[in-house]
Coordinates of C-alpha atoms and ligand atoms in Angstrom, one line a residue:
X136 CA 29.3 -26.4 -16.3
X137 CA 30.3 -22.9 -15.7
X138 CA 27.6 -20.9 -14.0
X139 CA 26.3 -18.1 -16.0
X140 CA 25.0 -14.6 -14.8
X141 CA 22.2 -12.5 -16.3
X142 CA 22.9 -8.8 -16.8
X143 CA 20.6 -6.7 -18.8
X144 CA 18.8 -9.2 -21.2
X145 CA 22.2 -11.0 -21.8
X146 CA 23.6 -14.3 -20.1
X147 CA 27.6 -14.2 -19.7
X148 CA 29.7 -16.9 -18.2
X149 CA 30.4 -15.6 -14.4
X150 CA 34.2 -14.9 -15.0
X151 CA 32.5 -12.4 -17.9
X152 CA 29.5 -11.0 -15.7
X153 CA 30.4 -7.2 -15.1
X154 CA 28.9 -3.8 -14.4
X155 CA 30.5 -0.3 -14.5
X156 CA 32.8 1.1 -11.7
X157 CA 30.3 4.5 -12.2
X158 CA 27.1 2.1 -11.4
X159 CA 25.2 4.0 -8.6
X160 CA 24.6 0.5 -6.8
X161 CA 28.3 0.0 -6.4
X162 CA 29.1 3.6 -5.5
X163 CA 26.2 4.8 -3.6
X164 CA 23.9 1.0 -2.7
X165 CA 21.5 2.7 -4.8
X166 CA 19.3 -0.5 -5.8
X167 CA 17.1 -2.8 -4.5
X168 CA 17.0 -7.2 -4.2
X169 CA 15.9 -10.2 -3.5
X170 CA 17.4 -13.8 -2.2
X171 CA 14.6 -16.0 -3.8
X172 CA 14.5 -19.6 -4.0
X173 CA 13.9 -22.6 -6.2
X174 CA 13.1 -26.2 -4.5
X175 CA 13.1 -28.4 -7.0
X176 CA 12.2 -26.9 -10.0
X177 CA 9.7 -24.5 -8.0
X178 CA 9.8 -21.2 -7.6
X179 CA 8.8 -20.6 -3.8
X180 CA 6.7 -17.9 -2.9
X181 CA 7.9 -16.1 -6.3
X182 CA 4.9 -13.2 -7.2
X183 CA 5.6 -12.5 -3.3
X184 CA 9.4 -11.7 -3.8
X185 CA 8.6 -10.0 -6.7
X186 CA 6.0 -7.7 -5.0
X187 CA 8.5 -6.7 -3.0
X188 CA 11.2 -6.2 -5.0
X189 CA 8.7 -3.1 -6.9
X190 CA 7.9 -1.8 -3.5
X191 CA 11.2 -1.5 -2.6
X192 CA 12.0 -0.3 -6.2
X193 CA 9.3 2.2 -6.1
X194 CA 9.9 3.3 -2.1
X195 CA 13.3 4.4 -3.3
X196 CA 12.3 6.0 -7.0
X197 CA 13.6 3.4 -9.1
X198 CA 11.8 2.8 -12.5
X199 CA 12.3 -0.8 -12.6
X200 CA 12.5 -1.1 -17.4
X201 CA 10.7 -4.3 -17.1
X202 CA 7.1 -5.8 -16.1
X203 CA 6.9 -8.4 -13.4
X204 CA 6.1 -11.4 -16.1
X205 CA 9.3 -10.4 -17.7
X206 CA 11.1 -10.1 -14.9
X207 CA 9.7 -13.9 -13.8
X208 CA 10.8 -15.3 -17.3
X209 CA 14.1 -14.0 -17.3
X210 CA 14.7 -15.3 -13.5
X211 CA 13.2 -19.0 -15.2
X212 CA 15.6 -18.5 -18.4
X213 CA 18.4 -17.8 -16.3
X214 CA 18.2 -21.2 -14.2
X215 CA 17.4 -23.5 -17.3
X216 CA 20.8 -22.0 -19.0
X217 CA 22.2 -23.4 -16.0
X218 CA 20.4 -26.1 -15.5
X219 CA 19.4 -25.7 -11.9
X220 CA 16.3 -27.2 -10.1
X221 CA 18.0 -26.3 -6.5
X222 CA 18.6 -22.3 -6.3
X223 CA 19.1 -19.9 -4.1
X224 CA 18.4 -16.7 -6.7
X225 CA 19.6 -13.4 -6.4
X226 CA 17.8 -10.2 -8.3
X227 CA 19.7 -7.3 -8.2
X228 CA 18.4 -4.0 -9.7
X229 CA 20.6 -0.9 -9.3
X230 CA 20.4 2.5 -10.6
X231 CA 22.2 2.2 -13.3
X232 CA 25.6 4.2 -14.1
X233 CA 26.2 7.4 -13.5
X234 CA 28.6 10.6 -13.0
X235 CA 30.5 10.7 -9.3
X236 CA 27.6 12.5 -7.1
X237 CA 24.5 11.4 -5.5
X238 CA 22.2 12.7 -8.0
X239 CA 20.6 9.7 -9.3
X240 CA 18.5 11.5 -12.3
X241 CA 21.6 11.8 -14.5
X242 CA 22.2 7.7 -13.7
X243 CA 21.7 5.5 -17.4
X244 CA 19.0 2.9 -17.4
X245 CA 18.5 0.9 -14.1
X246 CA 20.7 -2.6 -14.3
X247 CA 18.9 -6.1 -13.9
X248 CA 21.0 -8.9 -12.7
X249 CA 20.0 -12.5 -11.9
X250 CA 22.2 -15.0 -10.0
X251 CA 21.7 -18.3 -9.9
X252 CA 23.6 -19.4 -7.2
X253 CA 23.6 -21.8 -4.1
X254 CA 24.1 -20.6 -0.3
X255 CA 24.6 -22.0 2.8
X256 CA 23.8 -19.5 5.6
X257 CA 24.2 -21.7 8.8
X258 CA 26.4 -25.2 8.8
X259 CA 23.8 -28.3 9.0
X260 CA 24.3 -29.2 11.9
X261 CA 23.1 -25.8 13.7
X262 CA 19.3 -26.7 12.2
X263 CA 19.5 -29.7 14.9
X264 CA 21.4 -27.9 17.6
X265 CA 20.0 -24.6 17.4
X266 CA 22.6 -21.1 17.3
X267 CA 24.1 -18.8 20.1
X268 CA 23.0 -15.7 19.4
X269 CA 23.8 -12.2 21.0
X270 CA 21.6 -8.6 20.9
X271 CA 23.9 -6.9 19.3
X272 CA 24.9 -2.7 20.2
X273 CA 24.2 -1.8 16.7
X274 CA 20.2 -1.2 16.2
X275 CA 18.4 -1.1 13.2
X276 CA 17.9 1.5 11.2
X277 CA 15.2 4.2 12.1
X278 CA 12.0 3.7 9.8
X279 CA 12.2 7.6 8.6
X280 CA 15.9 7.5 8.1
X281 CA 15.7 4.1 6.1
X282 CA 13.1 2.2 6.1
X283 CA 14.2 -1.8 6.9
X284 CA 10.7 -2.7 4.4
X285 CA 12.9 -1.4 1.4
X286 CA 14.9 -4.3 0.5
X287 CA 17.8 -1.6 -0.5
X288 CA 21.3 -2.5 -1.7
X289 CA 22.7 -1.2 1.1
X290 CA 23.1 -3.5 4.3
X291 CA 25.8 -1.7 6.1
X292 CA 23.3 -1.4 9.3
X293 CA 22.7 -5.5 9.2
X294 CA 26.5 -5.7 8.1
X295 CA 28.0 -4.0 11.3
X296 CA 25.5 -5.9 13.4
X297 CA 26.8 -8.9 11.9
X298 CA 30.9 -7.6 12.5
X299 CA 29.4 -7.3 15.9
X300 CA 27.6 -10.8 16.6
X301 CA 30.9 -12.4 14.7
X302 CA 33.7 -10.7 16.9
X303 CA 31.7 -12.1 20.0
X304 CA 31.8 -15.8 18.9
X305 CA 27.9 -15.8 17.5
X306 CA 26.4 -17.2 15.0
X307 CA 23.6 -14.5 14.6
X308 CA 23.0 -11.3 16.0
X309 CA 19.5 -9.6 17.3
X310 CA 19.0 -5.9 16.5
X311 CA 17.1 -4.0 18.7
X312 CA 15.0 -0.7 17.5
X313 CA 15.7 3.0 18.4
X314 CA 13.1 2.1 21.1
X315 CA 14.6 -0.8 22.6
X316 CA 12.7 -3.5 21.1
X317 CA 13.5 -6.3 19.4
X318 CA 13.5 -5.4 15.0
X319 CA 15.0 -8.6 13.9
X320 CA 18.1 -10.5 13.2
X321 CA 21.0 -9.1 10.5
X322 CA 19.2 -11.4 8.1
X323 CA 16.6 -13.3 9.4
X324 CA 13.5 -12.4 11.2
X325 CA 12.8 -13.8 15.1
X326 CA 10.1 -15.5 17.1
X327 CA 9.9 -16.6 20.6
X328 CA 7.3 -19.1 22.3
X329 CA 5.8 -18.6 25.1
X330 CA 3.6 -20.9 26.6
X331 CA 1.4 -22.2 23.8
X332 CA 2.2 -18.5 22.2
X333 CA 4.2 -18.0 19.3
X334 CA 5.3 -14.2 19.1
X335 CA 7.0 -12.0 16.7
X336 CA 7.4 -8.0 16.5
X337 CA 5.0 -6.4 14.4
X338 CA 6.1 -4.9 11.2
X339 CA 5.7 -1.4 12.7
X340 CA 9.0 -2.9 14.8
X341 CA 10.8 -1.3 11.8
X342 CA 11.6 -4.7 10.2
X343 CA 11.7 -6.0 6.5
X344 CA 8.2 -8.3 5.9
X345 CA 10.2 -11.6 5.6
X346 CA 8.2 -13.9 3.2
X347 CA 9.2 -16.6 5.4
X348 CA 8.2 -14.7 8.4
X349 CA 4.6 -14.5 6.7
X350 CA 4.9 -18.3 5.5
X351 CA 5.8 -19.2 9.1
X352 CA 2.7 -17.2 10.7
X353 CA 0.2 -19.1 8.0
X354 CA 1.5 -22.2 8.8
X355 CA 1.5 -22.1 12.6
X356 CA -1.9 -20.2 12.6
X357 CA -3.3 -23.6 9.8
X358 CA -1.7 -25.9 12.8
X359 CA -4.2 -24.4 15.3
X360 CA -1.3 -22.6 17.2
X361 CA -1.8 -18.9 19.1
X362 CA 0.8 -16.2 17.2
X363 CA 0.9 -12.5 17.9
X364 CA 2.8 -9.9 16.9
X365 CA 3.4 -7.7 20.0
X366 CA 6.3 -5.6 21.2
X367 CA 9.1 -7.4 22.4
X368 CA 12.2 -6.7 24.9
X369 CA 15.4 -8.7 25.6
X370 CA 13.5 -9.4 28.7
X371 CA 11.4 -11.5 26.7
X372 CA 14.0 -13.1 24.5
X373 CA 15.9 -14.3 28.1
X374 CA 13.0 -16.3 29.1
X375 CA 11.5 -17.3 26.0
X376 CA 10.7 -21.0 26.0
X377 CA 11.6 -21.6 22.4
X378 CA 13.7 -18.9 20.2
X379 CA 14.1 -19.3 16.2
X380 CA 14.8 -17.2 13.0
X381 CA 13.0 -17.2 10.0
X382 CA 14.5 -16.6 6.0
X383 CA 14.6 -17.1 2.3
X384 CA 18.2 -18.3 2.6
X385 CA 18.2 -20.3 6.4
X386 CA 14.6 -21.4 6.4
X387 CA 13.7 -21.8 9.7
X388 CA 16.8 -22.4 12.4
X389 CA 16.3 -22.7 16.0
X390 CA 18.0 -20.6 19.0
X391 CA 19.0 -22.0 21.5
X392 CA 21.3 -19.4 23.3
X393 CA 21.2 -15.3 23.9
X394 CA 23.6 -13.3 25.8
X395 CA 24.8 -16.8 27.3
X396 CA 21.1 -17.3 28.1
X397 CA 20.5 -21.0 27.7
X398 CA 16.7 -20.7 26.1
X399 CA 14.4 -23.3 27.9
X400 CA 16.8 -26.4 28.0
X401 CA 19.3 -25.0 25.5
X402 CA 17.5 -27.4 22.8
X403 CA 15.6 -26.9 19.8
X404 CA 11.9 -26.4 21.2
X405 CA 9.0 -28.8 20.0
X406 CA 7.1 -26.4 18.5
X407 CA 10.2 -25.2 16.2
X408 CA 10.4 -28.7 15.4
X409 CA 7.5 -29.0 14.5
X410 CA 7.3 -26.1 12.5
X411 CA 10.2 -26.6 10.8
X412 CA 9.4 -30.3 9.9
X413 CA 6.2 -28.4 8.4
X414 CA 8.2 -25.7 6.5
X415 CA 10.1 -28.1 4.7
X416 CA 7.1 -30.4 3.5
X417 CA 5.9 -27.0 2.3
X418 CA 9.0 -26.2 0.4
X419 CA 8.9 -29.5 -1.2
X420 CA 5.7 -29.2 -2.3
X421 CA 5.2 -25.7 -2.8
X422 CA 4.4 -24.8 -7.0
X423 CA 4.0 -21.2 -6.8
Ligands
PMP525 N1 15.4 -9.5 7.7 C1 16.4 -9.1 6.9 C2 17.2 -7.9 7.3 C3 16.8 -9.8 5.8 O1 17.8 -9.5 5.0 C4 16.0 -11.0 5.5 C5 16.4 -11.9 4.3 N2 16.4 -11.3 3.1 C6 14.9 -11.3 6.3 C7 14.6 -10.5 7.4 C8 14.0 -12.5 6.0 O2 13.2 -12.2 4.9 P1 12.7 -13.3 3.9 O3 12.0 -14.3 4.7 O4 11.8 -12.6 3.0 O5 13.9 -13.9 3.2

């Protein structure tokens, strides 16, 4: 069955599915999304995505023309058309078309599209081997320039970084701040363990608020395990015990290398394996 695409109230087969050349999304990344997904015929963490996609929608002055139970149905109308249980979902709101110019108050109506889709991020076999990955020179963008909370359309800061990470052989790359420390990965958030410690930066790291970030912290916090958020250097990454990322799309992956740094013993640590092994019971399960 051909996969079909929802743009604007309207389902059109994928080969069918497009928007205007003058759309501010296209010419400016003027729009927000989010990479949701569906496990088995359950939304995961779905009011949470959708909070965040009207934050970011709002941080940016973007109207979104729908309510957030609309928005929901049309995200559940556009996977039973295709008949998907399994989904990795992408919502797309951009400004809308416009004339040539920055000026998005003479843009149309903003546009709604909903992807049904699948993705891979990181081959299988990674989630048992753990990834290389490098700091990369690139750092995130400052919080007062743009801040990385707003889920914006445009990733060219992440997308460099990850031109970066790739041209050096690794599968991910860690961006640091305009203060040094760690922000997070091109895609994915980070933790480290130390000791019996799980750590993470803080959000003030300039970071987006990964749901699976937040997921992860409930989860190891419900297991009885220590996690901060504190300030972290590539010092700290180097002799970290245990290294792993966290996101809608990879789930939870371990690390096992940085800057040719073998982490620990250069295997997946025990308490990533354990948290991951708890993640995906959660997944399974989950009915929000
Ligand atoms: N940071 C960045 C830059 C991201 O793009 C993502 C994934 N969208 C994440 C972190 C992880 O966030 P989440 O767990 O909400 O998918």
């Amino acid at each position: 069955m051909e996969l079909k695409v929802y743009i604007n109230g309207k389902l059109y087969p994928k080969e069918d599915a497009k928007i205007s050349v003058f759309d501010h999304g296209l010419l400016y990344g003027d729009g927000v999304f989010e990479g949701i997904r569906c496990y088995n015929g359950r939304m995961f963490k779905f009011s949470e995505h959708i909070d965040r996609l009207y934050n970011s929608a709002r941080a940016i002055y973007l109207e979104i023309p729908m309510t957030k139970e609309e928005i929901k149905n049309a995200v559940k109308d556009t996977l039973d058309a295709n008949n998907m249980k399994d989904s990795y979902i992408r919502l797309v709101v951009t400004r809308g078309i416009g004339k040539l110019g920055l000026d998005p108050f003479n843009c149309s109506k903003p546009q709604i599209i909903i992807i049904t889709d699948l993705i891979e991020l990181y081959p299988r076999e990674l989630y048992e081997k753990g990834l290389d990955a490098i700091v990369v020179p690139t750092i995130r963008n400052h919080y007062e320039a743009l801040n990385p909370k707003i889920k914006s359309l445009n990733y060219l800061n992440n997308i460099l970084a990850k031109i970066e990470c790739i041209n050096a052989g690794a599968a991910e790359g860690v961006m640091l701040n305009k203060d040094g420390y760690v922000a997070e990965c091109t895609g994915d958030n980070i933790f480290i363990v130390e000791g019996n410690e799980i750590l993470t930066p803080p959000t003030y790291a300039g970071i987006l608020v990964g749901i699976t970030r937040n997921v992860v912290i409930d989860l190891a916090i419900k297991a009885g395990m220590k996690v901060k958020e504190e300030q972290l250097t590539r010092y700290d990454l180097y002799i970290a015990d245990e290294c792993f990322l966290t996101g809608t799309a990879a789930g939870i992956i371990p690390v096992v290398r940085i800057d040719g740094r073998k982490i620990s013993s250069g295997k997946p640590g025990n308490i990533t394996c354990s948290l991951l092994e708890k993640y995906n019971k959660l997944t399974k399960l989950s009915s929000n």
